[in-house]
PDB file of C-alpha atoms in Angstrom:
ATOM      1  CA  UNK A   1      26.163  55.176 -10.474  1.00 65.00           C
ATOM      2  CA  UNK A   2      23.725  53.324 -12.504  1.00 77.00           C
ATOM      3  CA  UNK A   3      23.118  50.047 -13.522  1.00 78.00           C
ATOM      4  CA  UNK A   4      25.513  48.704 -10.393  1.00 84.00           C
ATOM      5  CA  UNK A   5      23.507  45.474  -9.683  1.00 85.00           C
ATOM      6  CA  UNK A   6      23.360  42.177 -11.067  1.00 84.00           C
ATOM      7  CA  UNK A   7      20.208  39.521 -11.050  1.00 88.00           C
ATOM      8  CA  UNK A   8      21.197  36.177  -9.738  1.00 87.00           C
ATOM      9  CA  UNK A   9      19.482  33.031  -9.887  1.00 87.00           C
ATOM     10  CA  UNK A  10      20.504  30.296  -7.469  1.00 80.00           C
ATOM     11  CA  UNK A  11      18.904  26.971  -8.184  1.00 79.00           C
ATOM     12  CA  UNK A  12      18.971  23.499  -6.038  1.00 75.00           C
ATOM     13  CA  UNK A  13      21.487  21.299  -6.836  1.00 76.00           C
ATOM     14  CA  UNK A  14      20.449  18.144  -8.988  1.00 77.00           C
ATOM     15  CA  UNK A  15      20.879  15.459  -5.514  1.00 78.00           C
ATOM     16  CA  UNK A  16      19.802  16.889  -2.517  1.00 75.00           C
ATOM     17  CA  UNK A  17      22.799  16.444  -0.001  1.00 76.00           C
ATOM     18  CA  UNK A  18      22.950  15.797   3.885  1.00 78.00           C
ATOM     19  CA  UNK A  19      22.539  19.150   4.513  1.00 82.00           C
ATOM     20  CA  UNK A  20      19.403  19.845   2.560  1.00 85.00           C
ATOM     21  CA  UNK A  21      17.459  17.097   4.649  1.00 95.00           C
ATOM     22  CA  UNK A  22      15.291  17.458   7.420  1.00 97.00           C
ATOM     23  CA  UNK A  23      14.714  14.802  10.007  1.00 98.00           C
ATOM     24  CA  UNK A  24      11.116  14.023  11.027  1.00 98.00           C
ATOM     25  CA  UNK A  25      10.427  12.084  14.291  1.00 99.00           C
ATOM     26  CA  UNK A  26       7.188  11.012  15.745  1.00 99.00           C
ATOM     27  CA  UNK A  27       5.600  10.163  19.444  1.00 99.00           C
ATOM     28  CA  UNK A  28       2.660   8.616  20.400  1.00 99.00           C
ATOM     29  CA  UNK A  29       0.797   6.635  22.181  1.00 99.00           C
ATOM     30  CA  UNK A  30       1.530   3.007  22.260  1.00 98.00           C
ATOM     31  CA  UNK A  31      -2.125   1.633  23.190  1.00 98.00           C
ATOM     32  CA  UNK A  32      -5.908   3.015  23.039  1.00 98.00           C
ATOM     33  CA  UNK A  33      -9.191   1.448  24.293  1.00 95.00           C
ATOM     34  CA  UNK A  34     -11.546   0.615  21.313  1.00 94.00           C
ATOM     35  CA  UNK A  35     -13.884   3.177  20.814  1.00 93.00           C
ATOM     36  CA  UNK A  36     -11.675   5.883  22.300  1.00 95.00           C
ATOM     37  CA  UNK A  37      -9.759   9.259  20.928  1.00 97.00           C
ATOM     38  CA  UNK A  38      -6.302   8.432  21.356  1.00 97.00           C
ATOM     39  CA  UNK A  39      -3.911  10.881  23.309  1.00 98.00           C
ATOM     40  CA  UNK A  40      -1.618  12.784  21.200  1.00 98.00           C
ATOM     41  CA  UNK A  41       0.810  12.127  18.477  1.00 99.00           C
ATOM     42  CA  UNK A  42       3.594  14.652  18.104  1.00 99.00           C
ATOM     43  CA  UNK A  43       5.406  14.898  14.970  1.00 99.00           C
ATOM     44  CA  UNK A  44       8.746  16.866  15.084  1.00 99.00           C
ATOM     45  CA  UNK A  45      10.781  18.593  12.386  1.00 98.00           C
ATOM     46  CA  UNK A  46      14.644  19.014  12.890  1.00 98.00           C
ATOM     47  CA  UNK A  47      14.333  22.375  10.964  1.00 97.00           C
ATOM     48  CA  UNK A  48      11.162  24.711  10.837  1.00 98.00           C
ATOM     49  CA  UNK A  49       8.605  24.864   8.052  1.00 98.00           C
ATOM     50  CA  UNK A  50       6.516  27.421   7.403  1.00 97.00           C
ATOM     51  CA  UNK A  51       3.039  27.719   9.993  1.00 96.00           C
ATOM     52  CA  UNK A  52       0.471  26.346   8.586  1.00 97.00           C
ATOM     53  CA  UNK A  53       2.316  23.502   6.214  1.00 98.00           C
ATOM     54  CA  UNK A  54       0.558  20.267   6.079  1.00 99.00           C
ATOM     55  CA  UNK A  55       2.096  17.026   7.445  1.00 99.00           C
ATOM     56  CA  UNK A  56       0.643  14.093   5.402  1.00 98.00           C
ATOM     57  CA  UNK A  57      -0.298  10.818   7.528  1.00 99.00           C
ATOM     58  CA  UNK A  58       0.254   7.344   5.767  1.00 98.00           C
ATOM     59  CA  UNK A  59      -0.997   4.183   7.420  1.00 98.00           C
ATOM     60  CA  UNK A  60      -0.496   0.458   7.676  1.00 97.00           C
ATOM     61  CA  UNK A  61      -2.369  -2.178   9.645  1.00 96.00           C
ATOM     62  CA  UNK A  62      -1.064  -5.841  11.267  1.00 91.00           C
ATOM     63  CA  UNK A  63      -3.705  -6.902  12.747  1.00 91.00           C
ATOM     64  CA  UNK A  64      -6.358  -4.133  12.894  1.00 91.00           C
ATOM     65  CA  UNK A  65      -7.867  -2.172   9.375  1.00 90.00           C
ATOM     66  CA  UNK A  66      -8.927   0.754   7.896  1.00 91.00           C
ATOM     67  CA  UNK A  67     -12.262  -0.348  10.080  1.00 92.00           C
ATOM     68  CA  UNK A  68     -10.979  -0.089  13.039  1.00 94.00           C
ATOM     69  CA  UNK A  69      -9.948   3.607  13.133  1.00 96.00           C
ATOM     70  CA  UNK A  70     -10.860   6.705  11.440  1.00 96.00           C
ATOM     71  CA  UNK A  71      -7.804   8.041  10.073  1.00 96.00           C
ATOM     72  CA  UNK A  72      -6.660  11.656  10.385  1.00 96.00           C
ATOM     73  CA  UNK A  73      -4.811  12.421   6.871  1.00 97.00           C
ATOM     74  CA  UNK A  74      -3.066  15.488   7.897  1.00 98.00           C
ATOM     75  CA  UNK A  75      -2.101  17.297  10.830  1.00 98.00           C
ATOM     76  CA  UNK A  76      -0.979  21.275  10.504  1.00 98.00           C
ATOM     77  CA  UNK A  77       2.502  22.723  11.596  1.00 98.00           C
ATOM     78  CA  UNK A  78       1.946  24.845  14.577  1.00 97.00           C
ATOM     79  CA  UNK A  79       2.993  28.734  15.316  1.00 98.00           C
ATOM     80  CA  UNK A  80       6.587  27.326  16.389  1.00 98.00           C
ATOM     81  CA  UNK A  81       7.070  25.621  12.534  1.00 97.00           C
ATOM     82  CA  UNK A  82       8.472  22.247  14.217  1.00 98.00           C
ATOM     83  CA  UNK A  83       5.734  20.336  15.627  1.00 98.00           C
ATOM     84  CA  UNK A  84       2.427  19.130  14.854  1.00 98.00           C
ATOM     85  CA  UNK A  85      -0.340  17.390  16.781  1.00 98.00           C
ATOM     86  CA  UNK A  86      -3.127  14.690  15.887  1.00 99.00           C
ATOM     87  CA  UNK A  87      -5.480  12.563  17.768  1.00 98.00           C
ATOM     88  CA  UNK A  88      -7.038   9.103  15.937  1.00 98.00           C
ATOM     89  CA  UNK A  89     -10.347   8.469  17.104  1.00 98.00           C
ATOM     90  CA  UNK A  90     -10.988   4.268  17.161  1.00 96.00           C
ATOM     91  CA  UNK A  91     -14.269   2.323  16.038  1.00 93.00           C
ATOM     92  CA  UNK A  92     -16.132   0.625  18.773  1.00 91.00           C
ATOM     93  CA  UNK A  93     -17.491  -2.639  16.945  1.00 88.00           C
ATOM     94  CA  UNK A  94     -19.340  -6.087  18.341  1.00 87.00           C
ATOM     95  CA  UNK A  95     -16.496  -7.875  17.881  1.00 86.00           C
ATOM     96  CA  UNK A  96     -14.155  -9.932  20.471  1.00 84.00           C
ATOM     97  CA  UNK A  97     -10.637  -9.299  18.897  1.00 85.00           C
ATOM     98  CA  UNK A  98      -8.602  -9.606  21.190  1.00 87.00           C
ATOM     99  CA  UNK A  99      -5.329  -6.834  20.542  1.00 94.00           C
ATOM    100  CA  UNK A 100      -5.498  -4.915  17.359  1.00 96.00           C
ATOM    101  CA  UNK A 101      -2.059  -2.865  15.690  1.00 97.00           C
ATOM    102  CA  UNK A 102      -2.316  -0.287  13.217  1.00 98.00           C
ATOM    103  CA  UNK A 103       0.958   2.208  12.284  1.00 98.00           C
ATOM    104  CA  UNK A 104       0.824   6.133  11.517  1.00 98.00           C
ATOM    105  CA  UNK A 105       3.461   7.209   9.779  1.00 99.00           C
ATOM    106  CA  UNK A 106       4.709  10.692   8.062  1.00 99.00           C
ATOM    107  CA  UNK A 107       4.630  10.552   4.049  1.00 98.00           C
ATOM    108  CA  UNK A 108       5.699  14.176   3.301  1.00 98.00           C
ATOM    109  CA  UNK A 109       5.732  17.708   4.561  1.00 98.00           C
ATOM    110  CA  UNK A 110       3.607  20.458   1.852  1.00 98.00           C
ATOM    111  CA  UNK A 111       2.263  23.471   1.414  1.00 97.00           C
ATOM    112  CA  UNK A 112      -1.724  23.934   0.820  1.00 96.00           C
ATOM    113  CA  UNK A 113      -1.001  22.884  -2.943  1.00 96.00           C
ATOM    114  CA  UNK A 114       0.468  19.773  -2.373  1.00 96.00           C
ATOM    115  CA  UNK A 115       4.020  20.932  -2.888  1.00 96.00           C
ATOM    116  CA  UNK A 116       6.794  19.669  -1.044  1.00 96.00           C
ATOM    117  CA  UNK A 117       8.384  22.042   1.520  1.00 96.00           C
ATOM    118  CA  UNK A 118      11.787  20.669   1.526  1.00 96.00           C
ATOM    119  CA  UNK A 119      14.327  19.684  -0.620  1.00 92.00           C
ATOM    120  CA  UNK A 120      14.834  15.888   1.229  1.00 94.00           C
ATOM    121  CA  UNK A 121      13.153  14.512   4.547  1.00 96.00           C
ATOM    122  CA  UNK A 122      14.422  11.532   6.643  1.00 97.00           C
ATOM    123  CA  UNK A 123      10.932   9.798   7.891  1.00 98.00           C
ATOM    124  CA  UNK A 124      12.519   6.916   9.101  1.00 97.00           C
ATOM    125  CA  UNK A 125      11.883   7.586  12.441  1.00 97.00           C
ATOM    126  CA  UNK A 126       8.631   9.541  11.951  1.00 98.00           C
ATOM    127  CA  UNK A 127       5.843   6.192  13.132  1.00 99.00           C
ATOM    128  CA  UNK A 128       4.163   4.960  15.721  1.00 99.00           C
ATOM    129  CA  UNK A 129       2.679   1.786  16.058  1.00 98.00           C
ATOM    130  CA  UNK A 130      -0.660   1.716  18.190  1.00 98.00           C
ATOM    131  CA  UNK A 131      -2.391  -1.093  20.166  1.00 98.00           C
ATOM    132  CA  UNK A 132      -5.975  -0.919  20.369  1.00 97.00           C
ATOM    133  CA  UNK A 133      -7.126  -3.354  22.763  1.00 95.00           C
ATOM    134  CA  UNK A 134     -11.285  -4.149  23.895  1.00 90.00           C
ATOM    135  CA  UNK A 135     -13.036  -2.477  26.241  1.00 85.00           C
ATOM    136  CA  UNK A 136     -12.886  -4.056  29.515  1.00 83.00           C
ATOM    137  CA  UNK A 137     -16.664  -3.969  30.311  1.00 82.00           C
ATOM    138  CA  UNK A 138     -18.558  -3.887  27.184  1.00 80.00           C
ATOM    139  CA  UNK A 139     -21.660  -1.907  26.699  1.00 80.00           C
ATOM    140  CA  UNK A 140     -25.024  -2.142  25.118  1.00 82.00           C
ATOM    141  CA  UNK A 141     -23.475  -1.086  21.641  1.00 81.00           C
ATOM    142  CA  UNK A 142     -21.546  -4.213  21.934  1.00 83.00           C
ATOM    143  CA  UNK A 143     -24.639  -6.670  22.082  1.00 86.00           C
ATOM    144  CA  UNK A 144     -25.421  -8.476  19.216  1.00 89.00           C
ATOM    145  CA  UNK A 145     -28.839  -9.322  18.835  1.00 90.00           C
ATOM    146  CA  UNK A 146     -29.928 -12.835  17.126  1.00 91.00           C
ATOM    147  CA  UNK A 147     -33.315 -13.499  16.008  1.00 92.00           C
ATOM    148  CA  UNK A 148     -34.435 -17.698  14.763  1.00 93.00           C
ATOM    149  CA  UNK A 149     -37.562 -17.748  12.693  1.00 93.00           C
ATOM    150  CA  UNK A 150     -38.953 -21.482  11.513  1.00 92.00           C
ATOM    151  CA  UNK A 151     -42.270 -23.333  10.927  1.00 92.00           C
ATOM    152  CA  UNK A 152     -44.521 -23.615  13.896  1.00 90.00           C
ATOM    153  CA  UNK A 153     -45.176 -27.091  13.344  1.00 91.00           C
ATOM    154  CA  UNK A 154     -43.965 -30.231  11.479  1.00 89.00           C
ATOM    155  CA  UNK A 155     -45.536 -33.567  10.863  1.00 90.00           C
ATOM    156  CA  UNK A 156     -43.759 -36.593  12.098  1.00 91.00           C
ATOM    157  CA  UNK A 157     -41.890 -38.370   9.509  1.00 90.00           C
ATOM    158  CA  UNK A 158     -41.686 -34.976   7.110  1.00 91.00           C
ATOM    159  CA  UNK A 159     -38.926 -32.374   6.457  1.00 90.00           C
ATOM    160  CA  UNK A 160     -39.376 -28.996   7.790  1.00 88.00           C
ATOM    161  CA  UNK A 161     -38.741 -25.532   5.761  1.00 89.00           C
ATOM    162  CA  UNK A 162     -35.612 -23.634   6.579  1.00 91.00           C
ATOM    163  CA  UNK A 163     -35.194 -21.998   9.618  1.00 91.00           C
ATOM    164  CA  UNK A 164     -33.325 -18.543   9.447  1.00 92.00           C
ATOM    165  CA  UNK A 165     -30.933 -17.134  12.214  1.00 91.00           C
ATOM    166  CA  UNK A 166     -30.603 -13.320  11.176  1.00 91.00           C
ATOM    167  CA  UNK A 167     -28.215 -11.516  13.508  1.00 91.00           C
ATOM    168  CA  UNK A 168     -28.011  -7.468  13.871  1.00 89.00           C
ATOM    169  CA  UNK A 169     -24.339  -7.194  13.114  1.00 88.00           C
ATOM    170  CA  UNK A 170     -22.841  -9.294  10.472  1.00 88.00           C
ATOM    171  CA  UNK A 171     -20.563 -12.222  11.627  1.00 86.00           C
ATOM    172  CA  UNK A 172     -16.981 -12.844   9.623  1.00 84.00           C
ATOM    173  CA  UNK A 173     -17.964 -15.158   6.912  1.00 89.00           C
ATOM    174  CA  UNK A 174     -17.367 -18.896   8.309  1.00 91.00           C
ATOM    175  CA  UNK A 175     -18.686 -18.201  11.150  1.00 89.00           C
ATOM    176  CA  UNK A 176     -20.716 -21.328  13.176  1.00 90.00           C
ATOM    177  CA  UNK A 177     -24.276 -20.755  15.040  1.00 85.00           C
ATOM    178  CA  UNK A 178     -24.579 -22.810  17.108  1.00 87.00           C
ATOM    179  CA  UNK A 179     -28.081 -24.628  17.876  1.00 83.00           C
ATOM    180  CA  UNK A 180     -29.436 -26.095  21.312  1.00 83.00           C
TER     181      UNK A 180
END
């Protein structure tokens, strides 16, 4: 017998359906100490990708910024194609903050060139919001160091010239020095 095959070509329907979509959670950890790695985030994938796909990170901040973290933009599907791990490492700054929130969350699931693995993903559970509260006992690298320069001497009676407070860490603008 020859010729007794036939090529078919099966494409994707136009609207992905229930079916096609794969549901992406995320853990984490709820708080971190500034200037500390925090523990892990787990993201999980209802069905497995290929090893080695990239899941992209998103963020959003409510009371911290893009300052106070550096943020980890992908994290790599391990050798069981569900999970992935990440840590976020946070800034230790000068400043008394006082609680600080930032959110991770999962934008998309792709392969080395940027294309998307599946047809539809359900992220809506796929964040964590994080805490990052101050140190408890601030260190040296938390000191801020002010310097006052100023004329010597003034005659009775006569203006002096400016006196300049320079600090080693810029203050938020409208911030007060205060004199004694």
């Amino acid at each position: 017998v020859s010729n007794a095959f036939v090529d078919t070509t099966i494409s994707d329907e136009a609207a992905p359906g229930p079916e096609d979509t794969v549901t992406v959670t995320m853990t984490g950890p709820a708080n971190v100490v500034e200037g500390d790695t925090t523990t892990e985030y787990t993201v999980t994938l209802s069905d497995p990708a290929p090893v080695g796909s990239i899941v992209t990170l998103a963020y959003s901040y409510t009371t911290a910024s893009g300052d106070d973290i550096t943020e980890t933009t992908q994290a790599i599907i391990g050798a069981d194609g569900v999970t992935a791990t990440f840590t976020i490492d946070t800034v230790d700054d000068v400043y008394a903050e006082g609680d600080e929130v930032f959110r991770v969350s999962v934008s998309g699931i792709v392969d080395s060139d940027s294309n998307p693995i599946f047809e539809a993903l359900d992220v809506s559970n796929a964040f964590v919001d994080t805490t990052i509260s101050d140190e408890t006992d601030p260190g040296p690298e938390d000191t801020v160091t002010v310097t006052m320069t100023g004329p010597a001497n003034v005659v009775e009676g006569d203006t002096t010239t400016d006196y300049t407070v320079t600090l080693s860490d810029p203050a938020p603008v409208g911030s007060i020095v205060t004199l004694a």
